[in-house]
Coordinates of C-alpha atoms and ligand atoms in Angstrom, one line a residue:
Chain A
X263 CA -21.7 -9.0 -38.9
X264 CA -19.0 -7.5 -37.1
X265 CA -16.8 -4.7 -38.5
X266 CA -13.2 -5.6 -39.4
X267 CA -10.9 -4.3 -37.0
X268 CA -7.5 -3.4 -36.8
X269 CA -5.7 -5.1 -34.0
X270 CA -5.5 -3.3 -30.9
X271 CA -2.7 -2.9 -28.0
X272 CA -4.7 -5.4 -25.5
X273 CA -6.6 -3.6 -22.9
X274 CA -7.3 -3.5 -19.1
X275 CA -10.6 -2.7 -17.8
X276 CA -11.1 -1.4 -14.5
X277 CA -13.9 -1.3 -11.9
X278 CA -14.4 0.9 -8.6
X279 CA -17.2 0.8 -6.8
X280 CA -15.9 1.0 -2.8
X281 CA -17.7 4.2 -2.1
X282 CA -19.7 6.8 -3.9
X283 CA -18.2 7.0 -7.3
X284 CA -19.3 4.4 -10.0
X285 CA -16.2 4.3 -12.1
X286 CA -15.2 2.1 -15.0
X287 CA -12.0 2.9 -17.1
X288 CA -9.8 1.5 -19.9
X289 CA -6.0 1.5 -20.2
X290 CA -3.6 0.2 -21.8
X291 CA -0.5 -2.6 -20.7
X292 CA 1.9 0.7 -20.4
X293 CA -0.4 3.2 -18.1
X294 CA -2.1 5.1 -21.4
X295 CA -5.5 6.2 -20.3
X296 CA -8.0 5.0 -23.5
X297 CA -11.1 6.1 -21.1
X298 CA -11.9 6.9 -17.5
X299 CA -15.4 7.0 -16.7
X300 CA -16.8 8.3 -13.4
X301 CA -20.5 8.4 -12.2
X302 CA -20.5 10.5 -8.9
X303 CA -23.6 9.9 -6.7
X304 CA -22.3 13.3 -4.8
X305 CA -25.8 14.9 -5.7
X306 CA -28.0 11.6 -4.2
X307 CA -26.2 11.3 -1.5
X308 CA -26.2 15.5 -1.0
X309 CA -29.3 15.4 1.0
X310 CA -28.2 12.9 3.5
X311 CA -25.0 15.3 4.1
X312 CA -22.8 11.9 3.5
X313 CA -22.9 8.6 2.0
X314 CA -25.3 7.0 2.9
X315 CA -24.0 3.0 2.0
X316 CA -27.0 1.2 0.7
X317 CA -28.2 4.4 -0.9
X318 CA -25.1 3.9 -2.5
X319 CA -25.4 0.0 -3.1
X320 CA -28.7 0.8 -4.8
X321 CA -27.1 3.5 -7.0
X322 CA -24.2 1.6 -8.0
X323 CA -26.0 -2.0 -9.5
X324 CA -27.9 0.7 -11.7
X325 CA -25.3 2.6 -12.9
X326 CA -22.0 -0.5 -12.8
X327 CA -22.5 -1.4 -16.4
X328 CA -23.8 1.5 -18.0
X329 CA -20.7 2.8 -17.4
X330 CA -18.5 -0.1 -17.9
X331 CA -19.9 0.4 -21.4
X332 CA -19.6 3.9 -22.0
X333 CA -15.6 3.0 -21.0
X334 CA -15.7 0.9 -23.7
X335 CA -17.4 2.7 -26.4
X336 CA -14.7 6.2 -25.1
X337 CA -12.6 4.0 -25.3
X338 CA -13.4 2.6 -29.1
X339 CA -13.3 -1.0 -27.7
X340 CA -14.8 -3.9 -27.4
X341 CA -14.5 -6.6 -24.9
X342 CA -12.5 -9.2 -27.6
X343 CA -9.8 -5.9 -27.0
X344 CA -9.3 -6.6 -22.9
X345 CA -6.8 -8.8 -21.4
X346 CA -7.3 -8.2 -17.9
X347 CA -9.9 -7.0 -15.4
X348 CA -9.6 -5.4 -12.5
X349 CA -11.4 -4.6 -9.7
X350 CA -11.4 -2.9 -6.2
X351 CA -11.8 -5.6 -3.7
X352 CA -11.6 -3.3 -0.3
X353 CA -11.0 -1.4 1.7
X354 CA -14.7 0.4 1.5
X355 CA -18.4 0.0 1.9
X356 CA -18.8 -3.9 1.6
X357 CA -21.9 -3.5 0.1
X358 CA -21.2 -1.2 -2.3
X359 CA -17.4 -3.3 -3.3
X360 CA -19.7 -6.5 -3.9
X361 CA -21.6 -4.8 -6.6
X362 CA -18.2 -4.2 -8.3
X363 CA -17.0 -7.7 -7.5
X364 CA -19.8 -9.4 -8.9
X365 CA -19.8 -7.6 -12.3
X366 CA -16.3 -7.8 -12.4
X367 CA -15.8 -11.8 -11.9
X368 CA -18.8 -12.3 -14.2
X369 CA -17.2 -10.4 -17.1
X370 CA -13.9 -12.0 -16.4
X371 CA -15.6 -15.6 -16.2
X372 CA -17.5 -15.0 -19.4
X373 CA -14.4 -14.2 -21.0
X374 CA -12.2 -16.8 -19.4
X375 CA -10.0 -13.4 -18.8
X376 CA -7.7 -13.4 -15.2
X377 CA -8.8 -11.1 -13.1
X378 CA -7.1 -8.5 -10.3
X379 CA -8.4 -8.0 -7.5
X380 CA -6.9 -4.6 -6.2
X381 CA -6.7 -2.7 -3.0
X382 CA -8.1 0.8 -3.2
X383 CA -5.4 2.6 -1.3
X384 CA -2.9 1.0 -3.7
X385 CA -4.8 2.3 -6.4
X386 CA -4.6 5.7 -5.2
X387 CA -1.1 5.5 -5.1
X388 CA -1.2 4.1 -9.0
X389 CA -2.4 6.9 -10.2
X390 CA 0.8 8.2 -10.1
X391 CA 2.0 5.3 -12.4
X392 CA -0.3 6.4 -15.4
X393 CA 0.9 8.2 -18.3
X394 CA 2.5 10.5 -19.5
X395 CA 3.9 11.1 -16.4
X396 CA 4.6 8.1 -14.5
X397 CA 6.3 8.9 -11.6
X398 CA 8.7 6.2 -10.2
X399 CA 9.5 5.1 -6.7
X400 CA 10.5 5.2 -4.1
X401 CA 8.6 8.7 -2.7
X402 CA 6.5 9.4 0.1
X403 CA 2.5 9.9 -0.5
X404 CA 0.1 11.7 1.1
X405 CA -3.3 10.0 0.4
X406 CA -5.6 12.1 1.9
X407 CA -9.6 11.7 0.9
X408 CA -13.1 11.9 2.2
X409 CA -12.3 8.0 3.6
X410 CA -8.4 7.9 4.4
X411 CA -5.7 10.3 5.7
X412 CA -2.0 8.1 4.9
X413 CA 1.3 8.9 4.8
X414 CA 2.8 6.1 2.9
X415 CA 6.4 5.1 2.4
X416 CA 6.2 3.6 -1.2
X417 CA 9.2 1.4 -2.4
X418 CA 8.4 -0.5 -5.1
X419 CA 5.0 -0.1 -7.3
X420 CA 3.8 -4.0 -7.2
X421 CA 2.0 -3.9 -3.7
X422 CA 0.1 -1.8 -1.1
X423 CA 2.8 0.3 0.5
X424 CA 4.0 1.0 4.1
X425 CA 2.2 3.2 6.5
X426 CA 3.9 5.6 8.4
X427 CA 1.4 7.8 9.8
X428 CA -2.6 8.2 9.6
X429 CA -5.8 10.4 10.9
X430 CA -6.7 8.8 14.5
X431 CA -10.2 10.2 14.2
X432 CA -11.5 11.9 11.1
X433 CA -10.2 11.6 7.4
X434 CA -8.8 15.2 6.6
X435 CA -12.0 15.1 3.5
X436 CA -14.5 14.1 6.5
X437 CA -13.1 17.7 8.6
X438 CA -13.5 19.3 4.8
X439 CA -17.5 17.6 4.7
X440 CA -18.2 18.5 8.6
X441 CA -16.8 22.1 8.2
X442 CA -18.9 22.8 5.1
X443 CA -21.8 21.4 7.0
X444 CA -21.3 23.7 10.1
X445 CA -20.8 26.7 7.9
X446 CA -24.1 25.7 5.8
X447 CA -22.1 24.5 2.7
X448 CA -22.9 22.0 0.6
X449 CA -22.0 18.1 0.5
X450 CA -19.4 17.0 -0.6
X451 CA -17.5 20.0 1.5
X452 CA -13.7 20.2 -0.3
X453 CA -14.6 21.9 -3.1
X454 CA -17.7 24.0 -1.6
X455 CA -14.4 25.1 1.4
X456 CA -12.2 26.0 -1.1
X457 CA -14.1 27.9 -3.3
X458 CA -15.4 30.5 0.0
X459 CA -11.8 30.3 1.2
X460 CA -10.7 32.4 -1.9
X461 CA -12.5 35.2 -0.6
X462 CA -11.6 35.0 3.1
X463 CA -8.7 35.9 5.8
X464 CA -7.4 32.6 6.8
X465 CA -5.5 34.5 9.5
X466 CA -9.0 35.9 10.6
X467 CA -9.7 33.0 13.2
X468 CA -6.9 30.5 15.1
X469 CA -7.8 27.1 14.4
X470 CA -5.6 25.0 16.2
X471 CA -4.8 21.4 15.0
X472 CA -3.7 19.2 17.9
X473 CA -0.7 17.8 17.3
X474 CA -0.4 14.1 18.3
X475 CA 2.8 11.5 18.4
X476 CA 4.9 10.4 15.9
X477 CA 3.2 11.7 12.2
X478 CA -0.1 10.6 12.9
X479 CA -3.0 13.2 12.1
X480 CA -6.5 14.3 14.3
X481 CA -8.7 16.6 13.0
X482 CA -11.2 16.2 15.5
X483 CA -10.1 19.3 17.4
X484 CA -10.2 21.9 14.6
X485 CA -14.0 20.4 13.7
X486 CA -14.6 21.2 17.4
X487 CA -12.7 24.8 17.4
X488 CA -14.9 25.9 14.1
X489 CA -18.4 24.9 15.5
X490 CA -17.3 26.7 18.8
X491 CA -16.4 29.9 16.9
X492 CA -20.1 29.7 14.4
X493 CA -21.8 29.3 17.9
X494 CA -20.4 31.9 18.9
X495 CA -21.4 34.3 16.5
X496 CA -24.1 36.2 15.8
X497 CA -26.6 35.3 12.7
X498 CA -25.7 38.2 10.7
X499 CA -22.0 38.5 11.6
X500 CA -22.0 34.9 10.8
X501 CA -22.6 35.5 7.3
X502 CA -20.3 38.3 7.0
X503 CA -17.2 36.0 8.2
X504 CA -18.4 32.9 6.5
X505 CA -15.2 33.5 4.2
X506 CA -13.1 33.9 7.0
X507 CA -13.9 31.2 8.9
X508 CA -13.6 28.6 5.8
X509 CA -10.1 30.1 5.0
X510 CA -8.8 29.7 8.1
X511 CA -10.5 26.4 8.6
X512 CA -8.8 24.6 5.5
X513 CA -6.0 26.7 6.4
X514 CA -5.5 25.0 9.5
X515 CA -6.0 21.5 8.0
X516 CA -4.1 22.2 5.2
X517 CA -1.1 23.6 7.8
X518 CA -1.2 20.1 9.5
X519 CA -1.0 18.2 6.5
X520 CA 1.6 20.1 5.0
X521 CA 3.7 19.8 8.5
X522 CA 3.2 16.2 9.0
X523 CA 4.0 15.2 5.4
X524 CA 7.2 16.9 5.1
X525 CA 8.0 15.7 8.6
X526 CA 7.6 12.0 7.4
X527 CA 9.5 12.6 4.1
X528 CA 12.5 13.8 6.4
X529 CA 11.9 10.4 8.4
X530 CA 12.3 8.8 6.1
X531 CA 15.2 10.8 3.5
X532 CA 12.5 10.8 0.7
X533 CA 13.5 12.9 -1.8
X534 CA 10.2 13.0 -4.0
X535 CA 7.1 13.5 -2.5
X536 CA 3.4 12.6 -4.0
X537 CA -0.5 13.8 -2.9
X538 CA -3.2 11.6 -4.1
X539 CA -6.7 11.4 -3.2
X540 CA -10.0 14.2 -3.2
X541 CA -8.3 16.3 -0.9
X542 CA -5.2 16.3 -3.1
X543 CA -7.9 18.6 -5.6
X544 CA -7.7 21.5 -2.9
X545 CA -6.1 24.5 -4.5
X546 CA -4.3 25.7 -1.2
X547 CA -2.8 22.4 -0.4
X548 CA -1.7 22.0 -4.0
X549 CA -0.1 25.2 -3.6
X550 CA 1.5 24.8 -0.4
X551 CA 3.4 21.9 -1.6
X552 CA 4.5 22.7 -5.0
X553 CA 7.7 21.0 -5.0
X554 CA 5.2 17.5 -5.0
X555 CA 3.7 15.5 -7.5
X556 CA 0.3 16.3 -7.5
X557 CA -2.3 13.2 -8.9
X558 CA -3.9 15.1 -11.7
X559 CA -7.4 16.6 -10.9
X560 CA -9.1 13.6 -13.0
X561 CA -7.9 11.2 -11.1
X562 CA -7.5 12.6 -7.3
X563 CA -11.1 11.5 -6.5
X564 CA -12.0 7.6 -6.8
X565 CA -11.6 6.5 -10.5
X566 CA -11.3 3.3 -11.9
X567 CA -8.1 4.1 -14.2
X568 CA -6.4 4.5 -11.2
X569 CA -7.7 0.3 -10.3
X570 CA -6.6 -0.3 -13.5
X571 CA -3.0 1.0 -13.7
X572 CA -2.5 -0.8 -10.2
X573 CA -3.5 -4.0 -11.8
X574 CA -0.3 -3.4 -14.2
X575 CA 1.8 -4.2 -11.1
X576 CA -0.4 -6.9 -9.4
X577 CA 0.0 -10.9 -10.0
X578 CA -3.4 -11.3 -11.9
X579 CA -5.5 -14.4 -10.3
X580 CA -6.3 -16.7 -13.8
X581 CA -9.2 -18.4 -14.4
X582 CA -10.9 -20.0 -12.2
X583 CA -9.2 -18.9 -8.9
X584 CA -11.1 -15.8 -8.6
X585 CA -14.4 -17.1 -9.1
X586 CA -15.4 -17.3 -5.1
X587 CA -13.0 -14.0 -4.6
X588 CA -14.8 -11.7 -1.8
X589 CA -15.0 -8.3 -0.9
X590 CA -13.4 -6.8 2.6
X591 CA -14.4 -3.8 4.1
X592 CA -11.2 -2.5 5.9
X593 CA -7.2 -4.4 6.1
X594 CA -7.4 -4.3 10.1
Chain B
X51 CA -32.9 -22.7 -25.0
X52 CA -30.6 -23.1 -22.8
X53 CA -31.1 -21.4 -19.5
X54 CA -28.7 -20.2 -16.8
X55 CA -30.6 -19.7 -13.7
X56 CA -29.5 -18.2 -10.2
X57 CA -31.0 -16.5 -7.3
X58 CA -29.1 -15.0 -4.2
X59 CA -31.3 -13.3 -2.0
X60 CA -31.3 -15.2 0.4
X61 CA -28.7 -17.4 2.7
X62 CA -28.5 -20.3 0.2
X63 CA -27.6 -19.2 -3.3
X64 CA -29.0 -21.5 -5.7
X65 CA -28.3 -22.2 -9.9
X66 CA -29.3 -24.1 -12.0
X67 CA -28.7 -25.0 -15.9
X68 CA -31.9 -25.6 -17.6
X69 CA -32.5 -26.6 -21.4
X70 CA -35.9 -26.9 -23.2
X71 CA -37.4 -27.5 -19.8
X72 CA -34.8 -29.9 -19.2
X73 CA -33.0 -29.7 -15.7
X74 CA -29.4 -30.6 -16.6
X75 CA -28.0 -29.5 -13.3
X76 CA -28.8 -27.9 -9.8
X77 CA -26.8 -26.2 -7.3
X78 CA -26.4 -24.5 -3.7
X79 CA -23.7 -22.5 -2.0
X80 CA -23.2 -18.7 -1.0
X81 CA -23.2 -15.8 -3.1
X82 CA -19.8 -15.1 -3.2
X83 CA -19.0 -18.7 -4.1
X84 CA -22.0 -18.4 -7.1
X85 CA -19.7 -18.6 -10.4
X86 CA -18.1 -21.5 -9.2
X87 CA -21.3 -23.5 -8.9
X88 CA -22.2 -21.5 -12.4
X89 CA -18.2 -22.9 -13.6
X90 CA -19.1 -26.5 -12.4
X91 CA -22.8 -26.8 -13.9
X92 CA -21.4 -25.6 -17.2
X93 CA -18.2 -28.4 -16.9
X94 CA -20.6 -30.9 -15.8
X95 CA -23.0 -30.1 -19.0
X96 CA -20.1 -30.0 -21.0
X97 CA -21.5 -26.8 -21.9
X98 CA -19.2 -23.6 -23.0
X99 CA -20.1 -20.2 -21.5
X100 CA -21.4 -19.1 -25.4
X101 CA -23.4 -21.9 -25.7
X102 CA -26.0 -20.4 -22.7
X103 CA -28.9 -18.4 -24.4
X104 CA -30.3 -16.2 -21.5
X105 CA -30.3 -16.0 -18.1
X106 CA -32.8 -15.9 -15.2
X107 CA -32.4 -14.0 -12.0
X108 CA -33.9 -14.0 -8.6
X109 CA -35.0 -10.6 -7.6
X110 CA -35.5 -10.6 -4.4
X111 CA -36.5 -9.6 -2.1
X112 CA -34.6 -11.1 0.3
X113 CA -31.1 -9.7 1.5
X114 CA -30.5 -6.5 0.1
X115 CA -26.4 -7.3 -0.7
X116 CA -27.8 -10.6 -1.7
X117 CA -30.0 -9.6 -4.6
X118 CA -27.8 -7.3 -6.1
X119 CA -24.4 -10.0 -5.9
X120 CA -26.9 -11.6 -8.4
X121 CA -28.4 -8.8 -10.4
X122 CA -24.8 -7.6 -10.8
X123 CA -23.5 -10.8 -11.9
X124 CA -26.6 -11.0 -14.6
X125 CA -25.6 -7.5 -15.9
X126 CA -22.2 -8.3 -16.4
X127 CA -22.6 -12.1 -18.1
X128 CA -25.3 -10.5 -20.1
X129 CA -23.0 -7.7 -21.2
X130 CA -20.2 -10.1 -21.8
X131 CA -22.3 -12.8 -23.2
X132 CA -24.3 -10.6 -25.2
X133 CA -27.4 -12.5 -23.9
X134 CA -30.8 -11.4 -22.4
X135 CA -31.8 -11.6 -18.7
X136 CA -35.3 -11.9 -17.4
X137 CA -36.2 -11.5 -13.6
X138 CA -38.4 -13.9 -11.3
X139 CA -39.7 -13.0 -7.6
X140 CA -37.6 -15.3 -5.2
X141 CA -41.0 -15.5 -3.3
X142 CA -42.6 -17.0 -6.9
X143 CA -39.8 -19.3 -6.6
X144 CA -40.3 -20.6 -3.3
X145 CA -44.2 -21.1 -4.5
X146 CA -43.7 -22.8 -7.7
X147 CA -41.5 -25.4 -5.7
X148 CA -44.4 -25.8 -3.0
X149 CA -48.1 -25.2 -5.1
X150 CA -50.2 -23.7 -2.3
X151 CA -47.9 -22.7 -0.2
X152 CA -47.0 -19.3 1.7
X153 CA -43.3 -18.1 1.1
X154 CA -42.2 -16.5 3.6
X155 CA -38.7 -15.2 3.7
X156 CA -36.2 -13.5 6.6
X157 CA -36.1 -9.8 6.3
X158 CA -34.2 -9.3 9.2
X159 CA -34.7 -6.9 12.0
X160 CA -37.6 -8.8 12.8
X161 CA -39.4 -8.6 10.2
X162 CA -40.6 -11.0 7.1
X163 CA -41.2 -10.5 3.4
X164 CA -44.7 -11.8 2.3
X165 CA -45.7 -11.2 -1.6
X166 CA -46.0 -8.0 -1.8
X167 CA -44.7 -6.4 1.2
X168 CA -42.7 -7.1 4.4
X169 CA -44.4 -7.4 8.1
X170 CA -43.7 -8.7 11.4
X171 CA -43.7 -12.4 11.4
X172 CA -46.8 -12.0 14.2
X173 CA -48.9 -10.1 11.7
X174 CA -48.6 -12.7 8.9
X175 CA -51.9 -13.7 8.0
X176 CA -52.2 -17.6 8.2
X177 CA -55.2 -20.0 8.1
X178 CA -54.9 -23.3 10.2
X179 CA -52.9 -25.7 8.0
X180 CA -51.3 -23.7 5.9
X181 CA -48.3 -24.9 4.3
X182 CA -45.4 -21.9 4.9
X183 CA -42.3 -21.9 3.5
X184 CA -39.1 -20.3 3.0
X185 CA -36.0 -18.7 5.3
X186 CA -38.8 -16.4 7.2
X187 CA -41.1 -19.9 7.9
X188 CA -38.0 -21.5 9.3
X189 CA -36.7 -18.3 11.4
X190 CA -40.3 -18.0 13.0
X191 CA -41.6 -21.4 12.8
X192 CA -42.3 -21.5 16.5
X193 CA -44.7 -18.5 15.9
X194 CA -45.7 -19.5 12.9
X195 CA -46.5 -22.6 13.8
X196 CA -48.5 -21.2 16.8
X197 CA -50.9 -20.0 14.6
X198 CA -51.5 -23.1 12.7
X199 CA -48.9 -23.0 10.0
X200 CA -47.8 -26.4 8.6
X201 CA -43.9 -25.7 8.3
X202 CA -41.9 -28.8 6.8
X203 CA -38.6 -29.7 8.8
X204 CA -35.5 -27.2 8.2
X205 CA -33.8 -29.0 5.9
X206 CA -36.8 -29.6 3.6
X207 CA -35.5 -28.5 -0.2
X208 CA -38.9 -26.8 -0.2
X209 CA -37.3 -24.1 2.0
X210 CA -35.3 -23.0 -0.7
X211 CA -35.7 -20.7 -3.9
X212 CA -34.6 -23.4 -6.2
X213 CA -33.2 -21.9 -9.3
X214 CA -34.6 -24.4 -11.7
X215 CA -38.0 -22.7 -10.8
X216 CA -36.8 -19.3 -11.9
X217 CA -35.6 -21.0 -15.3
X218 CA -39.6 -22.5 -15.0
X219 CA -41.1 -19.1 -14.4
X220 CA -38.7 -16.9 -16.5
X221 CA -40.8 -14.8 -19.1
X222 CA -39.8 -11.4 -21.0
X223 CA -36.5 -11.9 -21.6
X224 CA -34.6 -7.9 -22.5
X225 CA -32.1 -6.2 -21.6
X226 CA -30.2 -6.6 -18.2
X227 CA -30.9 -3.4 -16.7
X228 CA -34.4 -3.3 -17.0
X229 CA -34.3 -6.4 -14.8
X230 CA -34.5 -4.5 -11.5
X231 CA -34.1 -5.4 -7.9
X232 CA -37.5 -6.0 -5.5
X233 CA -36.2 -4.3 -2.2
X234 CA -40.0 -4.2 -0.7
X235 CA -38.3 -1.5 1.5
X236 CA -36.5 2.1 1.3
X237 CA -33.0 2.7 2.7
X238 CA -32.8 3.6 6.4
X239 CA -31.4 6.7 5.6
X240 CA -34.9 7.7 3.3
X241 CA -37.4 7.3 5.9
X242 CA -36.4 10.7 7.5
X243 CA -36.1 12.2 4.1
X244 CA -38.9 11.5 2.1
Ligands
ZN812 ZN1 -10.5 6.7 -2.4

């Protein structure tokens, strides 16, 4: 016999599973986070030095509705209390969506609930819509992450925004994982930079970044720079500069994206300026751009509260449309 | 009881809606297109999603996206539902629906799963006259047949997991996530770690 329960606000519950976090989350109608569950894989995929996808396929059908309930139960809900689901349709590792999908549209047909299918880069940009502070358009956003470096010219909060510049080779979290890996660090490589970079000169070494039209990014160049300059040195003086190097590394990437957002803001006559994504966690960058709205550290890295909130400003698909909804690796 | 069956590991995802032994309804589309079938047997039963006591699920192995559109959709009705899952072998499948038969089933990259493990379709072991079915039979019929197989024509039902045979087979019904995937083969990115 079920307990009686008090009515509750009705619920969204939210699913990401485009890359190497398993995340479920619930929230409420107005952007109040109930729970916001997150299963890295960081550690399995550790070894491999990246994500590797059906590693993290494998990983994510074991772990999708454990943590769907554990959201749940943080959240003191049951499923009678959600309205809407949503779920990360793309862009990402198609294997890895579909696990998401298929729980997602199952829950939602079970329940005769409507369902949202949401774009992950919009959700990143939805994080900024949560409570308590919501931030409101328009702005420009810097979504930079281990899969995507955007500048993003955000009117209005109901769709994916307009891009205005991105990386033409690496993502400025991939130069973060391939610099750690060059100066021995571990996977994933943000956190392991910044950490070394406290105790290093990050005017010890010149690390160029190239600087390409318009207020596009490459980060190809500075990758390139660093492992000429560990070549370079010896084994032992190697170690000694290790902090040196990673400081002026992220320094250097850090620089760029600093340049190129405030660039794009004047492009455009932004006045408010947001960072979102894993590389938004970096303490230097978060620094060097104080004036902006910085994504909380919770919810910089893939989360599914962040789905959810985007959800809020997407027309959900009722019952039945969604049921032979797919997955899609990139927009292009 | 009332039994939803599906199975996607392979090209053809198939469901069915089985009660007491009773086959009220059989279907076959893709895997992303699997709830719709799963909507319409329910509509045509004039069943309600409620009324469906447990569910059975093709394991594998087969496609490695494939099997886990399935298992993933098993977790979540059975977490919504409230319901309990039990797992068949699409290879069973494909032998309950042809008694005596090999299944044999695409693995891809030239290769074929075989119960038990996966090979190249020239090492199968086949005598003369053996009946072989299944996506792998029909991908290397010519060289299966060149070794005596007895393949049935492409479009011979017996080719595909039938999901009314995973409602046949279904035994141990538990909880969802102990209902795990048969891959028959590690990630690529393993075999250089491990
Ligand atoms: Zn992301």
């Amino acid at each position: 016999m079920a307990r009686p329960r008090a009515r509750q606000t009705l619920l969204i519950l939210g699913l990401e599973t485009s890359c190497d976090e398993t995340a479920a989350a619930v929230i409420t109608r107005s952007g109040e986070i109930r729970a916001n569950i997150v299963s890295s894989q960081a550690e399995l995929h550790a070894k491999y030095g990246g994500v590797v996808p059906e590693v993290a396929s494998r990983r994510h059908l074991e772990l999708v509705t454990p943590v769907i309930g554990e959201a749940l139960a943080g959240a003191d809900a049951q499923l009678d209390d959600v309205e809407l689901v949503a779920v990360t349709t793309g862009p990402g590792l198609i294997g890895a969506l579909l696990v998401g999908v298929a729980a997602a549209k199952a829950i939602a047909w079970a329940r005769r609930l409507p369902l949202a299918p949401v774009d992950h880069l919009h959700g990143h940009v939805a994080s900024l819509y949560l409570e308590p502070d919501p931030l409101e358009p328009p702005f420009l956003c810097l979504l930079a992450s281990g899969g995507h470096t955007l500048l993003l010219d955000v009117r209005e909060r109901g769709s994916r925004p307009r891009t205005l510049g991105t990386t033409i080779d690496d993502a400025a979290g991939e130069a973060f994982d391939k610099g750690a890996r060059l100066l021995g660090l571990g996977y994933p490589g943000g956190a392991a930079i910044d950490r070394l970079a406290r105790e290093g000169d990050p005017q010890a070494f010149d690390f160029p970044v190239a600087r390409v039209p318009g207020v596009d990014f490459s980060f190809s160049g500075v990758k390139t720079a660093l492992l000429y300059a560990v070549r370079t040195l010896a084994a032992d003086e190697l170690e000694r500069r290790r902090a040196d190097l990673a400081a002026s590394y992220q320094r250097a990437i850090v620089r760029a994206l600093v340049v190129r957002t405030r660039e794009a803001a004047e492009q455009i006559g932004a006045e408010k300026i947001a960072v979102v994504g894993g590389v938004a966690a970096n303490s230097e960058l978060r620094a060097a751009l104080g004036d902006a709205t910085l994504a909380p550290l919770a919810l910089c890295t893939d989360n599914a509260a962040m789905i959810a909130s985007a959800a809020r400003f997407v027309e959900p698909v009722p019952y039945p449309g969604y049921l032979g909804l797919d997955a899609y690796a990139s927009t292009a | 009881m009332l039994i939803l069956a599906f199975d996607t590991a392979t090209d053809v995802a198939t469901s069915a809606l089985v009660d007491g032994g009773e086959v009220l309804g059989e279907r076959a589309s893709r895997a992303a297109t699997l709830l719709e079938d799963v909507d319409a047997l329910l509509r045509q039963a004039g069943t309600q999603t409620r009324d469906v006591d447990a569910l059975a699920v093709g394991i594998g192995p087969g496609s490695f996206t494939g099997v886990r559109i399935g298992l993933s959709t098993a977790r979540g009705l059975a977490l919504a539902l409230g319901i309990p899952v039990a797992g068949v072998s699409t290879l069973d499948a494909l032998e309950a629906g042809a008694p005596d038969a090999l299944p044999v089933i695409d693995a891809r990259r030239h290769e074929v799963f075989v119960p038990g493990r996966v090979l190249a379709p020239a090492d199968v072991d086949v005598d003369r006259g053996r009946l072989c079915v299944g996506s792998g039979a029909v991908r290397y019929r010519d060289l299966l047949a060149a070794k005596g197989a007895d393949i049935p024509p492409d479009t011979d039902e017996r080719h595909i997991p039938r999901a009314r045979f995973h409602a046949a087979l279904a035994r141990d019904f538990g909880p969802a996530e102990q209902v795990e995937p048969l891959y028959l083969r590690v990630p690529d990115a393993d075999k250089t770690h491990s």
